[in-house]
Amino acid sequence: MVMKPAWLEGLIAETFFAACGTHETRRKNEKNIFCLDCCRSICPHCVPCHRSHPLLQVRRYVYHDVVRLDDLEKLIDCSYVQPYTINSAKVVFLNQRPQSRPCKGSANICFTCDRILQEPFHFCSLSCKVDHVVLQGGDLSSILYRFDESDFAFSQFEGLRMDGSDITEDDDQITPNSILEDPLSFKGSSCSSNSRSNSGISQDSSDLVKKKKGNGFLPGIVLSLSRRKGAPHRSPLS
C-alpha cells in the first residue's frame, strides 16, 4: 500500500470554505487556507497562530476548490494535470468533478475519472493523478518535492484578499454548465455534441492553444467569462 504524506492526504480530503468554528462570529471566516504543518484548513483569522508554519491558499472556482499552479508545483509534480486559466491565473483543481454522463468514444480522457481533457493532459485534477500513481503501485516520492518553507511564509498573506474573490469575481454571473463543461469537441466522441457552444471558450482561445502546442508549451484553457444577453421580450400593446 502506497502511503500519502500527511499534508497531501489532508489537502485532498479537507473541506474548505466552511465557516471556522473558532471564529464563527467574525466576518470572512471561511477556511480557505491550508496549513502544511498541521495538515488542516484554517481561516484568515487563524493565520497569526500559524505564523511560523508554511501556508497554502486555496481558492474556489464555481463551487470547486482550486490552487494556483505556481504554488502547487512547488510541492508536487503537476505535469499532465490539466490547468485552467482564470482571470490571468493558472489554477489546478484539487479533486475530480462529477460528470453528467459517462464518456464514450475516442476522446482524450482522464486516466482516473474519464473526464474529457485537452491534449496532451492525462489528469483533470491533482487527486486524479495521485490516485492513478497509487493504483499503479508507483512511488509517490517520485512526484513530491522537498519544498522551501519560505515560499509559503506568513508574509505572503499580509494585505492579501483572503476571500478568494481575486479568482471568482462574479459568482452570480457564472454557471457550472457554461464555464466548466468539457472544453473542446472531439471527432468520433459521443461526449462532444455542442461542447464548443456550451463551454464558454472563445474560438480565438482555441486557436491560441493550437499555436502554443507547436512550441512545446503545456497550455491552460482560457475561459471566456462574457455574459450573453438575450433580446428583451415586451408585452404587445393592447
PDB file of C-alpha atoms in Angstrom:
ATOM      1  CA  MET A   1       0.000   0.000   0.000  1.00  0.00           C
ATOM      2  CA  VAL A   2       1.465   3.365  -1.094  1.00  0.00           C
ATOM      3  CA  MET A   3       1.268   5.888   1.728  1.00  0.00           C
ATOM      4  CA  LYS A   4       0.485   9.527   1.039  1.00  0.00           C
ATOM      5  CA  PRO A   5       2.293  12.130   3.116  1.00  0.00           C
ATOM      6  CA  ALA A   6       0.026  13.704   5.724  1.00  0.00           C
ATOM      7  CA  TRP A   7      -0.082  17.120   4.040  1.00  0.00           C
ATOM      8  CA  LEU A   8      -1.101  15.630   0.690  1.00  0.00           C
ATOM      9  CA  GLU A   9      -3.744  13.381   2.241  1.00  0.00           C
ATOM     10  CA  GLY A  10      -5.119  16.351   4.148  1.00  0.00           C
ATOM     11  CA  LEU A  11      -5.089  18.749   1.204  1.00  0.00           C
ATOM     12  CA  ILE A  12      -7.136  16.392  -0.963  1.00  0.00           C
ATOM     13  CA  ALA A  13      -9.520  15.227   1.764  1.00  0.00           C
ATOM     14  CA  GLU A  14     -10.040  18.519   3.616  1.00  0.00           C
ATOM     15  CA  THR A  15     -13.261  20.523   3.380  1.00  0.00           C
ATOM     16  CA  PHE A  16     -12.586  24.140   2.517  1.00  0.00           C
ATOM     17  CA  PHE A  17     -14.758  27.263   2.689  1.00  0.00           C
ATOM     18  CA  ALA A  18     -16.778  26.021   5.649  1.00  0.00           C
ATOM     19  CA  ALA A  19     -17.146  28.531   8.486  1.00  0.00           C
ATOM     20  CA  CYS A  20     -14.395  28.380  11.093  1.00  0.00           C
ATOM     21  CA  GLY A  21     -15.762  27.192  14.425  1.00  0.00           C
ATOM     22  CA  THR A  22     -13.181  29.170  16.370  1.00  0.00           C
ATOM     23  CA  HIS A  23     -14.092  32.439  14.641  1.00  0.00           C
ATOM     24  CA  GLU A  24     -17.750  31.821  13.869  1.00  0.00           C
ATOM     25  CA  THR A  25     -18.742  35.378  14.862  1.00  0.00           C
ATOM     26  CA  ARG A  26     -16.153  37.046  12.598  1.00  0.00           C
ATOM     27  CA  ARG A  27     -16.669  38.149   9.025  1.00  0.00           C
ATOM     28  CA  LYS A  28     -14.832  36.354   6.226  1.00  0.00           C
ATOM     29  CA  ASN A  29     -14.248  33.312   8.402  1.00  0.00           C
ATOM     30  CA  GLU A  30     -14.219  30.744   5.585  1.00  0.00           C
ATOM     31  CA  LYS A  31     -11.462  28.167   5.929  1.00  0.00           C
ATOM     32  CA  ASN A  32      -9.594  28.836   2.697  1.00  0.00           C
ATOM     33  CA  ILE A  33      -6.001  28.323   3.854  1.00  0.00           C
ATOM     34  CA  PHE A  34      -4.236  25.006   4.323  1.00  0.00           C
ATOM     35  CA  CYS A  35      -1.502  24.656   6.934  1.00  0.00           C
ATOM     36  CA  LEU A  36       1.126  22.283   5.588  1.00  0.00           C
ATOM     37  CA  ASP A  37       2.426  21.638   9.118  1.00  0.00           C
ATOM     38  CA  CYS A  38      -0.891  20.986  10.863  1.00  0.00           C
ATOM     39  CA  CYS A  39      -2.407  19.365   7.742  1.00  0.00           C
ATOM     40  CA  ARG A  40      -5.751  21.092   8.161  1.00  0.00           C
ATOM     41  CA  SER A  41      -7.702  24.047   6.851  1.00  0.00           C
ATOM     42  CA  ILE A  42      -7.807  27.346   8.705  1.00  0.00           C
ATOM     43  CA  CYS A  43      -9.468  30.733   8.196  1.00  0.00           C
ATOM     44  CA  PRO A  44      -7.699  34.099   7.735  1.00  0.00           C
ATOM     45  CA  HIS A  45      -8.245  34.926  11.410  1.00  0.00           C
ATOM     46  CA  CYS A  46      -6.323  31.761  12.379  1.00  0.00           C
ATOM     47  CA  VAL A  47      -3.258  32.740  10.358  1.00  0.00           C
ATOM     48  CA  PRO A  48      -1.400  34.640  13.126  1.00  0.00           C
ATOM     49  CA  CYS A  49      -1.433  31.462  15.251  1.00  0.00           C
ATOM     50  CA  HIS A  50       0.313  29.660  12.388  1.00  0.00           C
ATOM     51  CA  ARG A  51       2.818  32.443  11.738  1.00  0.00           C
ATOM     52  CA  SER A  52       5.790  30.058  11.677  1.00  0.00           C
ATOM     53  CA  HIS A  53       4.067  27.382   9.562  1.00  0.00           C
ATOM     54  CA  PRO A  54       4.071  27.015   5.767  1.00  0.00           C
ATOM     55  CA  LEU A  55       0.642  28.049   4.462  1.00  0.00           C
ATOM     56  CA  LEU A  56      -1.101  27.394   1.140  1.00  0.00           C
ATOM     57  CA  GLN A  57      -4.059  29.401  -0.103  1.00  0.00           C
ATOM     58  CA  VAL A  58      -6.992  27.513  -1.616  1.00  0.00           C
ATOM     59  CA  ARG A  59      -9.459  29.304  -3.844  1.00  0.00           C
ATOM     60  CA  ARG A  60     -12.914  28.404  -5.086  1.00  0.00           C
ATOM     61  CA  TYR A  61     -13.995  28.433  -8.694  1.00  0.00           C
ATOM     62  CA  VAL A  62     -17.624  27.595  -9.421  1.00  0.00           C
ATOM     63  CA  TYR A  63     -18.104  25.572  -6.224  1.00  0.00           C
ATOM     64  CA  HIS A  64     -14.850  23.620  -6.618  1.00  0.00           C
ATOM     65  CA  ASP A  65     -11.519  24.020  -4.821  1.00  0.00           C
ATOM     66  CA  VAL A  66      -8.522  25.134  -6.870  1.00  0.00           C
ATOM     67  CA  VAL A  67      -4.931  26.108  -6.123  1.00  0.00           C
ATOM     68  CA  ARG A  68      -2.684  28.317  -8.198  1.00  0.00           C
ATOM     69  CA  LEU A  69      -0.419  26.171 -10.349  1.00  0.00           C
ATOM     70  CA  ASP A  70       2.598  28.283  -9.382  1.00  0.00           C
ATOM     71  CA  ASP A  71       2.023  27.384  -5.729  1.00  0.00           C
ATOM     72  CA  LEU A  72       1.129  23.732  -6.174  1.00  0.00           C
ATOM     73  CA  GLU A  73       4.042  22.838  -8.421  1.00  0.00           C
ATOM     74  CA  LYS A  74       6.433  23.837  -5.629  1.00  0.00           C
ATOM     75  CA  LEU A  75       5.045  20.878  -3.671  1.00  0.00           C
ATOM     76  CA  ILE A  76       4.316  18.199  -6.242  1.00  0.00           C
ATOM     77  CA  ASP A  77       4.864  17.378  -9.900  1.00  0.00           C
ATOM     78  CA  CYS A  78       1.790  18.720 -11.716  1.00  0.00           C
ATOM     79  CA  SER A  79       2.834  17.642 -15.207  1.00  0.00           C
ATOM     80  CA  TYR A  80      -0.016  16.237 -17.301  1.00  0.00           C
ATOM     81  CA  VAL A  81      -2.621  17.692 -14.912  1.00  0.00           C
ATOM     82  CA  GLN A  82      -4.799  19.999 -16.972  1.00  0.00           C
ATOM     83  CA  PRO A  83      -4.608  23.609 -15.751  1.00  0.00           C
ATOM     84  CA  TYR A  84      -7.237  26.275 -16.347  1.00  0.00           C
ATOM     85  CA  THR A  85      -6.521  29.960 -16.875  1.00  0.00           C
ATOM     86  CA  ILE A  86      -8.974  32.020 -14.859  1.00  0.00           C
ATOM     87  CA  ASN A  87      -8.562  35.790 -14.579  1.00  0.00           C
ATOM     88  CA  SER A  88      -4.969  35.521 -15.819  1.00  0.00           C
ATOM     89  CA  ALA A  89      -4.069  32.928 -13.159  1.00  0.00           C
ATOM     90  CA  LYS A  90      -3.373  29.267 -13.920  1.00  0.00           C
ATOM     91  CA  VAL A  91      -5.115  27.001 -11.442  1.00  0.00           C
ATOM     92  CA  VAL A  92      -5.442  23.252 -10.869  1.00  0.00           C
ATOM     93  CA  PHE A  93      -8.487  21.529  -9.412  1.00  0.00           C
ATOM     94  CA  LEU A  94      -7.786  19.617  -6.213  1.00  0.00           C
ATOM     95  CA  ASN A  95     -10.438  16.952  -6.796  1.00  0.00           C
ATOM     96  CA  GLN A  96     -12.322  15.486  -9.694  1.00  0.00           C
ATOM     97  CA  ARG A  97     -15.695  16.974 -10.540  1.00  0.00           C
ATOM     98  CA  PRO A  98     -18.886  14.968 -11.059  1.00  0.00           C
ATOM     99  CA  GLN A  99     -19.944  14.387 -14.636  1.00  0.00           C
ATOM    100  CA  SER A 100     -23.463  14.488 -16.010  1.00  0.00           C
ATOM    101  CA  ARG A 101     -22.942  11.430 -18.211  1.00  0.00           C
ATOM    102  CA  PRO A 102     -20.216   8.865 -18.911  1.00  0.00           C
ATOM    103  CA  CYS A 103     -17.910   9.439 -21.852  1.00  0.00           C
ATOM    104  CA  LYS A 104     -17.743   7.069 -24.806  1.00  0.00           C
ATOM    105  CA  GLY A 105     -15.621   7.330 -27.905  1.00  0.00           C
ATOM    106  CA  SER A 106     -12.069   8.205 -28.862  1.00  0.00           C
ATOM    107  CA  ALA A 107     -11.667  11.447 -26.911  1.00  0.00           C
ATOM    108  CA  ASN A 108      -8.613  12.150 -24.789  1.00  0.00           C
ATOM    109  CA  ILE A 109      -9.874  11.404 -21.275  1.00  0.00           C
ATOM    110  CA  CYS A 110      -8.609  11.497 -17.706  1.00  0.00           C
ATOM    111  CA  PHE A 111      -6.849   8.254 -16.749  1.00  0.00           C
ATOM    112  CA  THR A 112      -8.789   8.147 -13.474  1.00  0.00           C
ATOM    113  CA  CYS A 113     -12.288   9.582 -13.943  1.00  0.00           C
ATOM    114  CA  ASP A 114     -12.772   9.632 -17.757  1.00  0.00           C
ATOM    115  CA  ARG A 115     -13.431  13.375 -17.989  1.00  0.00           C
ATOM    116  CA  ILE A 116     -12.629  14.775 -21.443  1.00  0.00           C
ATOM    117  CA  LEU A 117      -9.293  16.574 -21.492  1.00  0.00           C
ATOM    118  CA  GLN A 118      -7.334  18.643 -23.926  1.00  0.00           C
ATOM    119  CA  GLU A 119      -4.196  17.090 -25.413  1.00  0.00           C
ATOM    120  CA  PRO A 120      -1.629  16.331 -24.049  1.00  0.00           C
ATOM    121  CA  PHE A 121      -3.042  16.121 -20.496  1.00  0.00           C
ATOM    122  CA  HIS A 122      -3.862  12.865 -18.682  1.00  0.00           C
ATOM    123  CA  PHE A 123      -5.491  14.051 -15.442  1.00  0.00           C
ATOM    124  CA  CYS A 124      -8.248  16.535 -14.676  1.00  0.00           C
ATOM    125  CA  SER A 125      -7.202  17.195 -11.072  1.00  0.00           C
ATOM    126  CA  LEU A 126      -4.444  16.676  -8.543  1.00  0.00           C
ATOM    127  CA  SER A 127      -6.322  13.847  -6.804  1.00  0.00           C
ATOM    128  CA  CYS A 128      -6.780  12.006 -10.091  1.00  0.00           C
ATOM    129  CA  LYS A 129      -3.023  11.997 -10.707  1.00  0.00           C
ATOM    130  CA  VAL A 130      -2.241  10.934  -7.136  1.00  0.00           C
ATOM    131  CA  ASP A 131      -4.864   8.158  -7.214  1.00  0.00           C
ATOM    132  CA  HIS A 132      -3.504   6.878 -10.534  1.00  0.00           C
ATOM    133  CA  VAL A 133       0.051   6.690  -9.172  1.00  0.00           C
ATOM    134  CA  VAL A 134      -1.210   4.864  -6.072  1.00  0.00           C
ATOM    135  CA  LEU A 135      -3.324   2.384  -8.077  1.00  0.00           C
ATOM    136  CA  GLN A 136      -0.353   1.656 -10.329  1.00  0.00           C
ATOM    137  CA  GLY A 137       1.761   0.885  -7.269  1.00  0.00           C
ATOM    138  CA  GLY A 138       4.069   3.784  -8.022  1.00  0.00           C
ATOM    139  CA  ASP A 139       6.241   5.636  -5.553  1.00  0.00           C
ATOM    140  CA  LEU A 140       4.667   8.951  -4.620  1.00  0.00           C
ATOM    141  CA  SER A 141       8.042  10.252  -3.507  1.00  0.00           C
ATOM    142  CA  SER A 142       8.985  10.398  -7.178  1.00  0.00           C
ATOM    143  CA  ILE A 143       6.483  13.214  -7.762  1.00  0.00           C
ATOM    144  CA  LEU A 144       6.858  15.035  -4.430  1.00  0.00           C
ATOM    145  CA  TYR A 145       9.265  17.920  -3.971  1.00  0.00           C
ATOM    146  CA  ARG A 146      11.204  18.997  -0.908  1.00  0.00           C
ATOM    147  CA  PHE A 147       9.724  22.464  -0.699  1.00  0.00           C
ATOM    148  CA  ASP A 148      11.219  25.632   0.707  1.00  0.00           C
ATOM    149  CA  GLU A 149       9.059  26.799   3.607  1.00  0.00           C
ATOM    150  CA  SER A 150       9.906  30.409   2.790  1.00  0.00           C
ATOM    151  CA  ASP A 151       7.768  30.024  -0.350  1.00  0.00           C
ATOM    152  CA  PHE A 152       4.718  29.524   1.883  1.00  0.00           C
ATOM    153  CA  ALA A 153       5.566  32.019   4.606  1.00  0.00           C
ATOM    154  CA  PHE A 154       3.088  34.016   6.678  1.00  0.00           C
ATOM    155  CA  SER A 155       4.245  37.237   4.996  1.00  0.00           C
ATOM    156  CA  GLN A 156       2.550  36.283   1.709  1.00  0.00           C
ATOM    157  CA  PHE A 157      -0.865  36.680   3.362  1.00  0.00           C
ATOM    158  CA  GLU A 158      -0.313  40.171   4.670  1.00  0.00           C
ATOM    159  CA  GLY A 159      -2.604  42.528   2.773  1.00  0.00           C
ATOM    160  CA  LEU A 160      -3.939  39.708   0.589  1.00  0.00           C
ATOM    161  CA  ARG A 161      -7.636  39.393  -0.182  1.00  0.00           C
ATOM    162  CA  MET A 162      -8.332  36.232   1.717  1.00  0.00           C
ATOM    163  CA  ASP A 163     -11.843  35.511   0.436  1.00  0.00           C
ATOM    164  CA  GLY A 164     -10.566  34.234  -2.925  1.00  0.00           C
ATOM    165  CA  SER A 165     -12.504  36.927  -4.793  1.00  0.00           C
ATOM    166  CA  ASP A 166      -9.489  37.602  -6.979  1.00  0.00           C
ATOM    167  CA  ILE A 167     -10.315  34.333  -8.722  1.00  0.00           C
ATOM    168  CA  THR A 168     -14.123  34.307  -8.674  1.00  0.00           C
ATOM    169  CA  GLU A 169     -15.227  37.816  -9.478  1.00  0.00           C
ATOM    170  CA  ASP A 170     -18.959  37.379 -10.041  1.00  0.00           C
ATOM    171  CA  ASP A 171     -20.249  34.028  -8.866  1.00  0.00           C
ATOM    172  CA  ASP A 172     -23.825  35.066  -9.609  1.00  0.00           C
ATOM    173  CA  GLN A 173     -22.899  35.530 -13.279  1.00  0.00           C
ATOM    174  CA  ILE A 174     -21.070  32.211 -13.656  1.00  0.00           C
ATOM    175  CA  THR A 175     -22.798  28.876 -14.003  1.00  0.00           C
ATOM    176  CA  PRO A 176     -21.050  25.491 -13.806  1.00  0.00           C
ATOM    177  CA  ASN A 177     -22.565  24.290 -17.077  1.00  0.00           C
ATOM    178  CA  SER A 178     -21.450  27.270 -19.144  1.00  0.00           C
ATOM    179  CA  ILE A 179     -17.909  27.545 -17.773  1.00  0.00           C
ATOM    180  CA  LEU A 180     -16.679  24.112 -16.770  1.00  0.00           C
ATOM    181  CA  GLU A 181     -18.112  21.916 -19.482  1.00  0.00           C
ATOM    182  CA  ASP A 182     -15.537  19.866 -21.388  1.00  0.00           C
ATOM    183  CA  PRO A 183     -13.723  22.479 -23.440  1.00  0.00           C
ATOM    184  CA  LEU A 184     -13.128  21.051 -26.898  1.00  0.00           C
ATOM    185  CA  SER A 185     -15.126  18.950 -29.289  1.00  0.00           C
ATOM    186  CA  PHE A 186     -13.522  15.693 -30.394  1.00  0.00           C
ATOM    187  CA  LYS A 187     -14.269  13.888 -33.606  1.00  0.00           C
ATOM    188  CA  GLY A 188     -15.738  10.457 -33.022  1.00  0.00           C
ATOM    189  CA  SER A 189     -16.720  11.069 -29.431  1.00  0.00           C
ATOM    190  CA  SER A 190     -20.306  10.878 -28.220  1.00  0.00           C
ATOM    191  CA  CYS A 191     -19.397  13.330 -25.418  1.00  0.00           C
ATOM    192  CA  SER A 192     -18.614  16.193 -27.749  1.00  0.00           C
ATOM    193  CA  SER A 193     -22.018  17.328 -29.031  1.00  0.00           C
ATOM    194  CA  ASN A 194     -22.458  21.072 -28.614  1.00  0.00           C
ATOM    195  CA  SER A 195     -19.356  21.179 -26.408  1.00  0.00           C
ATOM    196  CA  ARG A 196     -17.906  24.180 -28.195  1.00  0.00           C
ATOM    197  CA  SER A 197     -21.094  26.201 -27.956  1.00  0.00           C
ATOM    198  CA  ASN A 198     -21.626  25.383 -24.274  1.00  0.00           C
ATOM    199  CA  SER A 199     -18.077  25.535 -22.996  1.00  0.00           C
ATOM    200  CA  GLY A 200     -17.762  29.294 -22.635  1.00  0.00           C
ATOM    201  CA  ILE A 201     -14.458  29.171 -24.560  1.00  0.00           C
ATOM    202  CA  SER A 202     -13.942  31.522 -27.467  1.00  0.00           C
ATOM    203  CA  GLN A 203     -12.750  30.390 -30.885  1.00  0.00           C
ATOM    204  CA  ASP A 204      -9.738  32.709 -30.579  1.00  0.00           C
ATOM    205  CA  SER A 205      -8.674  30.937 -27.399  1.00  0.00           C
ATOM    206  CA  SER A 206      -8.816  27.557 -29.132  1.00  0.00           C
ATOM    207  CA  ASP A 207      -6.591  28.877 -31.911  1.00  0.00           C
ATOM    208  CA  LEU A 208      -4.143  30.203 -29.321  1.00  0.00           C
ATOM    209  CA  VAL A 209      -3.947  26.774 -27.700  1.00  0.00           C
ATOM    210  CA  LYS A 210      -3.130  25.180 -31.044  1.00  0.00           C
ATOM    211  CA  LYS A 211      -0.341  27.677 -31.729  1.00  0.00           C
ATOM    212  CA  LYS A 212       1.248  27.202 -28.313  1.00  0.00           C
ATOM    213  CA  LYS A 213       1.189  23.411 -28.637  1.00  0.00           C
ATOM    214  CA  GLY A 214       3.617  23.664 -31.534  1.00  0.00           C
ATOM    215  CA  ASN A 215       6.134  25.359 -29.266  1.00  0.00           C
ATOM    216  CA  GLY A 216       6.114  22.601 -26.666  1.00  0.00           C
ATOM    217  CA  PHE A 217       4.105  24.722 -24.245  1.00  0.00           C
ATOM    218  CA  LEU A 218       1.622  22.954 -21.989  1.00  0.00           C
ATOM    219  CA  PRO A 219      -1.333  25.308 -22.321  1.00  0.00           C
ATOM    220  CA  GLY A 220      -4.067  26.035 -19.876  1.00  0.00           C
ATOM    221  CA  ILE A 221      -7.592  26.595 -21.043  1.00  0.00           C
ATOM    222  CA  VAL A 222      -8.567  30.219 -21.474  1.00  0.00           C
ATOM    223  CA  LEU A 223     -12.132  30.637 -20.341  1.00  0.00           C
ATOM    224  CA  SER A 224     -14.337  33.411 -21.610  1.00  0.00           C
ATOM    225  CA  LEU A 225     -16.397  34.901 -18.804  1.00  0.00           C
ATOM    226  CA  SER A 226     -18.515  37.042 -21.092  1.00  0.00           C
ATOM    227  CA  ARG A 227     -22.197  37.160 -20.203  1.00  0.00           C
ATOM    228  CA  ARG A 228     -24.650  36.626 -23.008  1.00  0.00           C
ATOM    229  CA  LYS A 229     -27.737  38.782 -23.031  1.00  0.00           C
ATOM    230  CA  GLY A 230     -30.847  37.887 -24.960  1.00  0.00           C
ATOM    231  CA  ALA A 231     -33.193  40.351 -26.622  1.00  0.00           C
ATOM    232  CA  PRO A 232     -35.813  41.768 -24.203  1.00  0.00           C
ATOM    233  CA  HIS A 233     -39.338  40.495 -24.574  1.00  0.00           C
ATOM    234  CA  ARG A 234     -42.024  43.170 -24.471  1.00  0.00           C
ATOM    235  CA  SER A 235     -45.730  42.657 -23.987  1.00  0.00           C
ATOM    236  CA  PRO A 236     -47.813  43.570 -27.057  1.00  0.00           C
ATOM    237  CA  LEU A 237     -49.712  46.834 -26.847  1.00  0.00           C
ATOM    238  CA  SER A 238     -53.426  46.373 -26.273  1.00  0.00           C
TER     239      SER A 238
END
